[in-house]
Each structure stands twice: as C-alpha cells, then as structure tokens.
Amino acid sequence: MEQVIKEIICKHLEGGKVIGNSQHGFVKNKSCQTNLIAFFDRITSLVDKGEAVDVIYLDFSKAFDTVSHDILIDKLGKYNLDGATIRWVHNWLDNRTQRVVVNGSQSCWKGITSGVPQGSVLGPVLFNIFINDLDVGIESTLIKFADDTKLGGIATALEDRVKIQNDLDKLEKWSEVNRMKFNKDKCKVLHLGRNNQFHTYRMGRDCLGRSMAERDLGVIVDHKLNMSQQCDTVAKKANVILGCINRCVVNKTREVIL
C-alpha cells in the first residue's frame, strides 16, 4: 500500500512541479552527481572570474527523526494533495510508539509525534515535501540532497557577505518555525578565492567554524578547489581492493581462477 500511495504522491508532485530545482535527493533524473555538478559549476565559474566565494555546509540534527507530523500534514494540504491521501498518511504516521531496550531492561512505550520512518518507501518522499520550502526567500545559491544542504555565494564585498548572513538568518528562522535544529558544531564554512576575507558567519548566537576541506556527497572539496585529496583517497581505496584481490588469487591455479 505504501508503494501505491508513493506513486500517487509522486505523480502529483511531478505534475505540479512542486519539488523545487534545488532538491536532488530522491527525485527522478537527479542524483549526487547532478547535485555536485549544478552547485560547483556555478561556484567554480565565480572563482575563475576572480570573485571570493563562501560555501556553508549545513547539518541538521537528526533530520528525518525530527519531522513534525502536524507540520508535515499541513504542508501536504498546502501542496494540494487530495484529502484521502492526506488522511492515509496521517493514519500511517499516527499512533506509532517506541521504547528502548538495554541489556534486557526495557523502558515504557512512548508515543511518537515526529519523524518519518527511515527505511520506509514513503519516508524520503515525505521528507522532501517537508523541507521543500527551506530555500524560499534565499538569495544565495542553495542546493540539497535530501537533508544534506549547502549554501554558497559571492563574498567579495561587504554587502555580499551581509547577503549570505541574511540568508543564514532566514534558514535559522525556518528551522525554528519547522521545529528542526541545525547541528551548528558541524556546520562549516569553506572560503574560496584568492581575495577571500575569511568572514565569520553565525547562526543564531553561534559562530560557524572554518574548514579547509569538506566531504561533499563522498567527494572531498578543499579550499583551493584542488582534487588531489580526493584522488589520493580514491587511490588508497583502490590499492586496498587490489591487495584483497591479490591475496585471494595469489595461491590459486589458473584453472581455479577461470
């Protein structure tokens, strides 16, 4: 039944072009690769023109587990899904309970009022709907892969950096309204470009830390936009795999291998 409901919701989302172009996770014809290409094609072109660019990697605390059921149901209505589908989703999320078991000791059952079940068919689709309006009003470049979000923009002049800060303030406000939290210790700023002023940004009262390199959807991006770290990492993994293969076949005859 989940699969049937998912198909109904996805057909509605695709027909109405509900999910914004910034989302590349769990979206037809999009992937990690399209996410990286779309974002860094824009960012590298700015750096090539001599602009300073700041990229902020944002991290939600337990994103899928903190989706408010009430807010999600409201958003389903906002995006004009039919009443029967909304009621089914509401019933599917409602009356869920959980408990903790440690070394045979059990806690009491507690009702769940937030979170979309991870590993479920519907979970990723519902999360995309919930987070879809994250970039409303954002002036900088923002792109998402499910909850993995990054924000980037020109940071050459003071007014450019003020614009990025204003966007961070809007994102902080969104998280408060939607009852989600950013893990600010893991939110990092990557400063790019020769004339970068290494501006300090904040979210709420917390200043965001600087990073020399970030792992972006499996690809290491450093402050020089140099791929050497990524190439070294891939080469090391390849050598480990080759070593395993070599150990497996070194003592086998040609006939056994074939």
PDB file of C-alpha atoms in Angstrom:
ATOM      1  CA  MET A   1       0.000   0.000   0.000  1.00  0.00           C
ATOM      2  CA  GLU A   2       2.907   2.333   0.744  1.00  0.00           C
ATOM      3  CA  GLN A   3       4.113   1.942  -2.836  1.00  0.00           C
ATOM      4  CA  VAL A   4       0.660   2.827  -4.187  1.00  0.00           C
ATOM      5  CA  ILE A   5       0.471   5.969  -2.035  1.00  0.00           C
ATOM      6  CA  LYS A   6       4.013   6.912  -3.026  1.00  0.00           C
ATOM      7  CA  GLU A   7       3.106   6.688  -6.718  1.00  0.00           C
ATOM      8  CA  ILE A   8       0.030   8.873  -6.155  1.00  0.00           C
ATOM      9  CA  ILE A   9       2.066  11.498  -4.287  1.00  0.00           C
ATOM     10  CA  CYS A  10       4.979  11.451  -6.761  1.00  0.00           C
ATOM     11  CA  LYS A  11       2.626  11.811  -9.720  1.00  0.00           C
ATOM     12  CA  HIS A  12       1.062  14.860  -8.060  1.00  0.00           C
ATOM     13  CA  LEU A  13       4.459  16.356  -7.195  1.00  0.00           C
ATOM     14  CA  GLU A  14       5.834  15.863 -10.712  1.00  0.00           C
ATOM     15  CA  GLY A  15       2.669  17.102 -12.418  1.00  0.00           C
ATOM     16  CA  GLY A  16       2.566  20.283 -10.366  1.00  0.00           C
ATOM     17  CA  LYS A  17       6.358  20.691 -10.298  1.00  0.00           C
ATOM     18  CA  VAL A  18       6.062  21.010  -6.530  1.00  0.00           C
ATOM     19  CA  ILE A  19       9.581  19.991  -5.501  1.00  0.00           C
ATOM     20  CA  GLY A  20      11.996  22.836  -6.214  1.00  0.00           C
ATOM     21  CA  ASN A  21      15.009  22.520  -8.502  1.00  0.00           C
ATOM     22  CA  SER A  22      17.343  22.799  -5.516  1.00  0.00           C
ATOM     23  CA  GLN A  23      16.445  19.261  -4.359  1.00  0.00           C
ATOM     24  CA  HIS A  24      18.490  16.437  -5.919  1.00  0.00           C
ATOM     25  CA  GLY A  25      17.773  13.637  -3.444  1.00  0.00           C
ATOM     26  CA  PHE A  26      15.106  11.004  -4.185  1.00  0.00           C
ATOM     27  CA  VAL A  27      14.000  12.967  -7.258  1.00  0.00           C
ATOM     28  CA  LYS A  28      13.558  11.461 -10.731  1.00  0.00           C
ATOM     29  CA  ASN A  29      16.529  12.049 -13.071  1.00  0.00           C
ATOM     30  CA  LYS A  30      18.613  13.629 -10.297  1.00  0.00           C
ATOM     31  CA  SER A  31      21.450  12.250  -8.184  1.00  0.00           C
ATOM     32  CA  CYS A  32      24.569  13.069  -6.174  1.00  0.00           C
ATOM     33  CA  GLN A  33      26.316  13.769  -9.467  1.00  0.00           C
ATOM     34  CA  THR A  34      23.742  16.313 -10.654  1.00  0.00           C
ATOM     35  CA  ASN A  35      23.893  17.964  -7.228  1.00  0.00           C
ATOM     36  CA  LEU A  36      27.663  18.393  -7.354  1.00  0.00           C
ATOM     37  CA  ILE A  37      27.720  19.493 -10.993  1.00  0.00           C
ATOM     38  CA  ALA A  38      24.932  22.057 -10.575  1.00  0.00           C
ATOM     39  CA  PHE A  39      26.499  23.619  -7.483  1.00  0.00           C
ATOM     40  CA  PHE A  40      30.171  23.631  -8.371  1.00  0.00           C
ATOM     41  CA  ASP A  41      29.636  24.681 -11.976  1.00  0.00           C
ATOM     42  CA  ARG A  42      28.239  27.904 -10.512  1.00  0.00           C
ATOM     43  CA  ILE A  43      30.827  28.229  -7.730  1.00  0.00           C
ATOM     44  CA  THR A  44      33.934  27.492  -9.823  1.00  0.00           C
ATOM     45  CA  SER A  45      32.831  29.902 -12.558  1.00  0.00           C
ATOM     46  CA  LEU A  46      32.686  32.681  -9.949  1.00  0.00           C
ATOM     47  CA  VAL A  47      36.141  31.800  -8.587  1.00  0.00           C
ATOM     48  CA  ASP A  48      37.528  31.717 -12.148  1.00  0.00           C
ATOM     49  CA  LYS A  49      36.278  35.292 -12.590  1.00  0.00           C
ATOM     50  CA  GLY A  50      38.306  36.363  -9.564  1.00  0.00           C
ATOM     51  CA  GLU A  51      35.453  36.504  -7.072  1.00  0.00           C
ATOM     52  CA  ALA A  52      35.755  35.414  -3.464  1.00  0.00           C
ATOM     53  CA  VAL A  53      33.155  32.751  -2.679  1.00  0.00           C
ATOM     54  CA  ASP A  54      31.965  31.363   0.638  1.00  0.00           C
ATOM     55  CA  VAL A  55      30.264  27.966   0.872  1.00  0.00           C
ATOM     56  CA  ILE A  56      28.453  26.982   4.061  1.00  0.00           C
ATOM     57  CA  TYR A  57      27.860  23.272   4.649  1.00  0.00           C
ATOM     58  CA  LEU A  58      24.751  22.894   6.802  1.00  0.00           C
ATOM     59  CA  ASP A  59      23.995  19.944   9.049  1.00  0.00           C
ATOM     60  CA  PHE A  60      20.590  19.152  10.542  1.00  0.00           C
ATOM     61  CA  SER A  61      20.422  17.328  13.870  1.00  0.00           C
ATOM     62  CA  LYS A  62      18.589  14.020  13.278  1.00  0.00           C
ATOM     63  CA  ALA A  63      16.751  15.474  10.293  1.00  0.00           C
ATOM     64  CA  PHE A  64      14.457  12.542   9.453  1.00  0.00           C
ATOM     65  CA  ASP A  65      13.657  11.906  13.118  1.00  0.00           C
ATOM     66  CA  THR A  66      12.535  15.466  13.871  1.00  0.00           C
ATOM     67  CA  VAL A  67       9.964  15.993  11.117  1.00  0.00           C
ATOM     68  CA  SER A  68       6.853  17.283  12.899  1.00  0.00           C
ATOM     69  CA  HIS A  69       3.818  15.219  11.907  1.00  0.00           C
ATOM     70  CA  ASP A  70       1.450  18.176  12.333  1.00  0.00           C
ATOM     71  CA  ILE A  71       3.543  20.487  10.160  1.00  0.00           C
ATOM     72  CA  LEU A  72       4.033  17.770   7.534  1.00  0.00           C
ATOM     73  CA  ILE A  73       0.279  17.161   7.257  1.00  0.00           C
ATOM     74  CA  ASP A  74      -0.278  20.918   6.892  1.00  0.00           C
ATOM     75  CA  LYS A  75       2.266  21.028   4.074  1.00  0.00           C
ATOM     76  CA  LEU A  76       0.594  18.134   2.265  1.00  0.00           C
ATOM     77  CA  GLY A  77      -2.577  20.228   2.256  1.00  0.00           C
ATOM     78  CA  LYS A  78      -0.657  23.322   1.168  1.00  0.00           C
ATOM     79  CA  TYR A  79       0.620  21.433  -1.877  1.00  0.00           C
ATOM     80  CA  ASN A  80      -2.967  20.415  -2.746  1.00  0.00           C
ATOM     81  CA  LEU A  81      -2.770  16.661  -2.266  1.00  0.00           C
ATOM     82  CA  ASP A  82      -6.221  15.093  -2.147  1.00  0.00           C
ATOM     83  CA  GLY A  83      -7.914  14.615   1.216  1.00  0.00           C
ATOM     84  CA  ALA A  84      -7.977  10.816   1.067  1.00  0.00           C
ATOM     85  CA  THR A  85      -4.208  10.616   0.543  1.00  0.00           C
ATOM     86  CA  ILE A  86      -3.554  13.092   3.358  1.00  0.00           C
ATOM     87  CA  ARG A  87      -5.764  11.113   5.746  1.00  0.00           C
ATOM     88  CA  TRP A  88      -3.969   7.883   4.826  1.00  0.00           C
ATOM     89  CA  VAL A  89      -0.569   9.465   5.508  1.00  0.00           C
ATOM     90  CA  HIS A  90      -1.857  10.904   8.792  1.00  0.00           C
ATOM     91  CA  ASN A  91      -3.108   7.477   9.912  1.00  0.00           C
ATOM     92  CA  TRP A  92       0.146   5.869   8.769  1.00  0.00           C
ATOM     93  CA  LEU A  93       2.188   8.257  10.954  1.00  0.00           C
ATOM     94  CA  ASP A  94      -0.244   8.368  13.877  1.00  0.00           C
ATOM     95  CA  ASN A  95      -0.225   6.108  16.946  1.00  0.00           C
ATOM     96  CA  ARG A  96       3.354   4.920  16.497  1.00  0.00           C
ATOM     97  CA  THR A  97       5.206   4.004  19.688  1.00  0.00           C
ATOM     98  CA  GLN A  98       8.763   3.135  20.603  1.00  0.00           C
ATOM     99  CA  ARG A  99      10.818   2.001  23.587  1.00  0.00           C
ATOM    100  CA  VAL A 100      14.463   1.418  24.474  1.00  0.00           C
ATOM    101  CA  VAL A 101      15.900  -1.961  25.445  1.00  0.00           C
ATOM    102  CA  VAL A 102      19.370  -2.078  27.062  1.00  0.00           C
ATOM    103  CA  ASN A 103      20.816  -5.347  28.380  1.00  0.00           C
ATOM    104  CA  GLY A 104      17.333  -6.770  28.801  1.00  0.00           C
ATOM    105  CA  SER A 105      15.964  -3.719  30.634  1.00  0.00           C
ATOM    106  CA  GLN A 106      13.043  -2.041  28.891  1.00  0.00           C
ATOM    107  CA  SER A 107      11.689   1.487  29.046  1.00  0.00           C
ATOM    108  CA  CYS A 108       7.990   2.327  28.870  1.00  0.00           C
ATOM    109  CA  TRP A 109       6.365   2.692  25.472  1.00  0.00           C
ATOM    110  CA  LYS A 110       6.256   6.315  24.315  1.00  0.00           C
ATOM    111  CA  GLY A 111       4.176   7.846  21.539  1.00  0.00           C
ATOM    112  CA  ILE A 112       5.989   9.290  18.516  1.00  0.00           C
ATOM    113  CA  THR A 113       4.889  12.734  17.322  1.00  0.00           C
ATOM    114  CA  SER A 114       7.756  13.446  14.942  1.00  0.00           C
ATOM    115  CA  GLY A 115       9.910  11.711  12.380  1.00  0.00           C
ATOM    116  CA  VAL A 116       9.339   9.842   9.145  1.00  0.00           C
ATOM    117  CA  PRO A 117      10.233   6.118   9.336  1.00  0.00           C
ATOM    118  CA  GLN A 118      13.686   5.629   7.841  1.00  0.00           C
ATOM    119  CA  GLY A 119      13.937   2.685   5.506  1.00  0.00           C
ATOM    120  CA  SER A 120      10.290   3.047   4.523  1.00  0.00           C
ATOM    121  CA  VAL A 121       9.105   3.584   0.958  1.00  0.00           C
ATOM    122  CA  LEU A 122       7.316   6.837   1.798  1.00  0.00           C
ATOM    123  CA  GLY A 123       9.885   8.346   4.171  1.00  0.00           C
ATOM    124  CA  PRO A 124      12.161  10.087   1.630  1.00  0.00           C
ATOM    125  CA  VAL A 125       9.223  11.491  -0.366  1.00  0.00           C
ATOM    126  CA  LEU A 126       7.571  12.930   2.733  1.00  0.00           C
ATOM    127  CA  PHE A 127      10.875  14.415   3.879  1.00  0.00           C
ATOM    128  CA  ASN A 128      11.346  16.143   0.521  1.00  0.00           C
ATOM    129  CA  ILE A 129       7.891  17.681   0.886  1.00  0.00           C
ATOM    130  CA  PHE A 130       8.669  18.828   4.419  1.00  0.00           C
ATOM    131  CA  ILE A 131      11.967  20.506   3.522  1.00  0.00           C
ATOM    132  CA  ASN A 132      10.841  21.836   0.144  1.00  0.00           C
ATOM    133  CA  ASP A 133      10.263  25.417   1.319  1.00  0.00           C
ATOM    134  CA  LEU A 134      13.660  25.683   3.025  1.00  0.00           C
ATOM    135  CA  ASP A 135      15.024  27.901   0.259  1.00  0.00           C
ATOM    136  CA  VAL A 136      12.047  30.259  -0.043  1.00  0.00           C
ATOM    137  CA  GLY A 137      13.416  33.814   0.031  1.00  0.00           C
ATOM    138  CA  ILE A 138      17.053  32.702  -0.152  1.00  0.00           C
ATOM    139  CA  GLU A 139      19.182  34.877  -2.460  1.00  0.00           C
ATOM    140  CA  SER A 140      22.382  32.816  -2.421  1.00  0.00           C
ATOM    141  CA  THR A 141      22.789  29.513  -4.246  1.00  0.00           C
ATOM    142  CA  LEU A 142      21.271  26.729  -2.134  1.00  0.00           C
ATOM    143  CA  ILE A 143      21.189  23.094  -3.108  1.00  0.00           C
ATOM    144  CA  LYS A 144      20.027  19.951  -1.308  1.00  0.00           C
ATOM    145  CA  PHE A 145      20.394  16.204  -1.425  1.00  0.00           C
ATOM    146  CA  ALA A 146      17.611  15.198   0.979  1.00  0.00           C
ATOM    147  CA  ASP A 147      18.851  16.868   4.197  1.00  0.00           C
ATOM    148  CA  ASP A 148      22.443  17.475   3.006  1.00  0.00           C
ATOM    149  CA  THR A 149      22.345  21.194   2.309  1.00  0.00           C
ATOM    150  CA  LYS A 150      24.919  23.735   1.208  1.00  0.00           C
ATOM    151  CA  LEU A 151      24.671  27.479   0.672  1.00  0.00           C
ATOM    152  CA  GLY A 152      27.105  29.458  -1.442  1.00  0.00           C
ATOM    153  CA  GLY A 153      27.561  32.920  -2.838  1.00  0.00           C
ATOM    154  CA  ILE A 154      29.931  35.710  -3.786  1.00  0.00           C
ATOM    155  CA  ALA A 155      31.762  37.104  -0.759  1.00  0.00           C
ATOM    156  CA  THR A 156      33.998  39.699  -2.394  1.00  0.00           C
ATOM    157  CA  ALA A 157      32.369  42.837  -0.994  1.00  0.00           C
ATOM    158  CA  LEU A 158      30.909  43.511   2.436  1.00  0.00           C
ATOM    159  CA  GLU A 159      27.381  43.679   1.014  1.00  0.00           C
ATOM    160  CA  ASP A 160      27.900  40.207  -0.490  1.00  0.00           C
ATOM    161  CA  ARG A 161      28.798  38.780   2.898  1.00  0.00           C
ATOM    162  CA  VAL A 162      25.854  40.568   4.506  1.00  0.00           C
ATOM    163  CA  LYS A 163      23.577  38.888   1.944  1.00  0.00           C
ATOM    164  CA  ILE A 164      24.921  35.451   2.881  1.00  0.00           C
ATOM    165  CA  GLN A 165      24.461  36.242   6.568  1.00  0.00           C
ATOM    166  CA  ASN A 166      20.868  37.338   5.910  1.00  0.00           C
ATOM    167  CA  ASP A 167      20.238  34.011   4.187  1.00  0.00           C
ATOM    168  CA  LEU A 168      21.650  32.147   7.188  1.00  0.00           C
ATOM    169  CA  ASP A 169      19.311  34.148   9.433  1.00  0.00           C
ATOM    170  CA  LYS A 170      16.377  33.073   7.235  1.00  0.00           C
ATOM    171  CA  LEU A 171      17.452  29.433   7.449  1.00  0.00           C
ATOM    172  CA  GLU A 172      17.707  29.683  11.226  1.00  0.00           C
ATOM    173  CA  LYS A 173      14.198  31.149  11.326  1.00  0.00           C
ATOM    174  CA  TRP A 174      12.911  28.334   9.096  1.00  0.00           C
ATOM    175  CA  SER A 175      14.364  25.737  11.466  1.00  0.00           C
ATOM    176  CA  GLU A 176      12.629  27.365  14.435  1.00  0.00           C
ATOM    177  CA  VAL A 177       9.252  27.590  12.683  1.00  0.00           C
ATOM    178  CA  ASN A 178       9.514  23.979  11.479  1.00  0.00           C
ATOM    179  CA  ARG A 179      10.834  22.628  14.811  1.00  0.00           C
ATOM    180  CA  MET A 180      14.116  21.376  13.411  1.00  0.00           C
ATOM    181  CA  LYS A 181      17.621  22.136  14.612  1.00  0.00           C
ATOM    182  CA  PHE A 182      20.928  22.728  12.901  1.00  0.00           C
ATOM    183  CA  ASN A 183      23.922  20.988  14.414  1.00  0.00           C
ATOM    184  CA  LYS A 184      25.981  24.171  14.451  1.00  0.00           C
ATOM    185  CA  ASP A 185      29.175  22.422  15.533  1.00  0.00           C
ATOM    186  CA  LYS A 186      29.065  20.523  12.244  1.00  0.00           C
ATOM    187  CA  CYS A 187      28.032  23.481  10.072  1.00  0.00           C
ATOM    188  CA  LYS A 188      31.262  24.633   8.412  1.00  0.00           C
ATOM    189  CA  VAL A 189      32.370  27.468   6.130  1.00  0.00           C
ATOM    190  CA  LEU A 190      34.657  26.803   3.159  1.00  0.00           C
ATOM    191  CA  HIS A 191      36.322  30.014   1.942  1.00  0.00           C
ATOM    192  CA  LEU A 192      37.245  30.015  -1.755  1.00  0.00           C
ATOM    193  CA  GLY A 193      39.090  32.512  -3.943  1.00  0.00           C
ATOM    194  CA  ARG A 194      42.376  34.406  -3.661  1.00  0.00           C
ATOM    195  CA  ASN A 195      40.948  37.605  -2.190  1.00  0.00           C
ATOM    196  CA  ASN A 196      38.698  35.966   0.377  1.00  0.00           C
ATOM    197  CA  GLN A 197      38.325  37.924   3.629  1.00  0.00           C
ATOM    198  CA  PHE A 198      37.562  34.783   5.706  1.00  0.00           C
ATOM    199  CA  HIS A 199      34.438  36.350   7.130  1.00  0.00           C
ATOM    200  CA  THR A 200      32.940  34.797  10.266  1.00  0.00           C
ATOM    201  CA  TYR A 201      29.277  33.828   9.867  1.00  0.00           C
ATOM    202  CA  ARG A 202      26.830  32.921  12.578  1.00  0.00           C
ATOM    203  CA  MET A 203      23.596  31.032  13.037  1.00  0.00           C
ATOM    204  CA  GLY A 204      21.657  32.454  15.924  1.00  0.00           C
ATOM    205  CA  ARG A 205      24.262  33.271  18.562  1.00  0.00           C
ATOM    206  CA  ASP A 206      26.746  30.654  17.385  1.00  0.00           C
ATOM    207  CA  CYS A 207      29.680  31.441  15.117  1.00  0.00           C
ATOM    208  CA  LEU A 208      30.312  28.867  12.401  1.00  0.00           C
ATOM    209  CA  GLY A 209      33.714  27.219  12.181  1.00  0.00           C
ATOM    210  CA  ARG A 210      36.067  27.372   9.221  1.00  0.00           C
ATOM    211  CA  SER A 211      37.062  24.309   7.236  1.00  0.00           C
ATOM    212  CA  MET A 212      39.973  23.697   4.867  1.00  0.00           C
ATOM    213  CA  ALA A 213      38.199  20.771   3.198  1.00  0.00           C
ATOM    214  CA  GLU A 214      34.763  19.156   3.318  1.00  0.00           C
ATOM    215  CA  ARG A 215      33.468  15.790   2.181  1.00  0.00           C
ATOM    216  CA  ASP A 216      30.572  16.662  -0.099  1.00  0.00           C
ATOM    217  CA  LEU A 217      28.426  13.643  -1.006  1.00  0.00           C
ATOM    218  CA  GLY A 218      31.523  11.452  -0.982  1.00  0.00           C
ATOM    219  CA  VAL A 219      33.789  13.918  -2.807  1.00  0.00           C
ATOM    220  CA  ILE A 220      36.479  15.837  -0.900  1.00  0.00           C
ATOM    221  CA  VAL A 221      36.365  19.549  -1.767  1.00  0.00           C
ATOM    222  CA  ASP A 222      39.203  21.711  -0.429  1.00  0.00           C
ATOM    223  CA  HIS A 223      39.667  25.477  -0.144  1.00  0.00           C
ATOM    224  CA  LYS A 224      41.845  25.544  -3.281  1.00  0.00           C
ATOM    225  CA  LEU A 225      39.329  23.523  -5.323  1.00  0.00           C
ATOM    226  CA  ASN A 226      42.154  21.055  -5.814  1.00  0.00           C
ATOM    227  CA  MET A 227      41.194  17.412  -6.338  1.00  0.00           C
ATOM    228  CA  SER A 228      44.476  15.947  -5.032  1.00  0.00           C
ATOM    229  CA  GLN A 229      42.981  14.878  -1.673  1.00  0.00           C
ATOM    230  CA  GLN A 230      40.088  13.177  -3.458  1.00  0.00           C
ATOM    231  CA  CYS A 231      42.441  11.431  -5.891  1.00  0.00           C
ATOM    232  CA  ASP A 232      44.695  10.253  -3.041  1.00  0.00           C
ATOM    233  CA  THR A 233      41.706   8.874  -1.128  1.00  0.00           C
ATOM    234  CA  VAL A 234      40.359   7.014  -4.163  1.00  0.00           C
ATOM    235  CA  ALA A 235      43.820   5.645  -5.000  1.00  0.00           C
ATOM    236  CA  LYS A 236      44.272   4.324  -1.442  1.00  0.00           C
ATOM    237  CA  LYS A 237      40.888   2.590  -1.553  1.00  0.00           C
ATOM    238  CA  ALA A 238      41.720   1.092  -4.946  1.00  0.00           C
ATOM    239  CA  ASN A 239      45.051  -0.222  -3.639  1.00  0.00           C
ATOM    240  CA  VAL A 240      43.314  -1.846  -0.657  1.00  0.00           C
ATOM    241  CA  ILE A 241      40.856  -3.575  -3.002  1.00  0.00           C
ATOM    242  CA  LEU A 242      43.663  -4.696  -5.318  1.00  0.00           C
ATOM    243  CA  GLY A 243      45.535  -6.056  -2.295  1.00  0.00           C
ATOM    244  CA  CYS A 244      42.496  -8.104  -1.269  1.00  0.00           C
ATOM    245  CA  ILE A 245      42.127  -9.461  -4.801  1.00  0.00           C
ATOM    246  CA  ASN A 246      45.822 -10.301  -4.947  1.00  0.00           C
ATOM    247  CA  ARG A 247      45.718 -12.199  -1.648  1.00  0.00           C
ATOM    248  CA  CYS A 248      42.690 -14.160  -2.832  1.00  0.00           C
ATOM    249  CA  VAL A 249      44.209 -15.304  -6.126  1.00  0.00           C
ATOM    250  CA  VAL A 250      47.959 -15.469  -5.481  1.00  0.00           C
ATOM    251  CA  ASN A 251      47.896 -19.123  -4.419  1.00  0.00           C
ATOM    252  CA  LYS A 252      45.245 -20.303  -6.856  1.00  0.00           C
ATOM    253  CA  THR A 253      45.965 -22.017 -10.149  1.00  0.00           C
ATOM    254  CA  ARG A 254      44.851 -20.526 -13.437  1.00  0.00           C
ATOM    255  CA  GLU A 255      42.190 -23.229 -13.836  1.00  0.00           C
ATOM    256  CA  VAL A 256      40.607 -22.437 -10.436  1.00  0.00           C
ATOM    257  CA  ILE A 257      40.526 -18.696 -11.165  1.00  0.00           C
ATOM    258  CA  LEU A 258      38.800 -19.239 -14.512  1.00  0.00           C
TER     259      LEU A 258
END
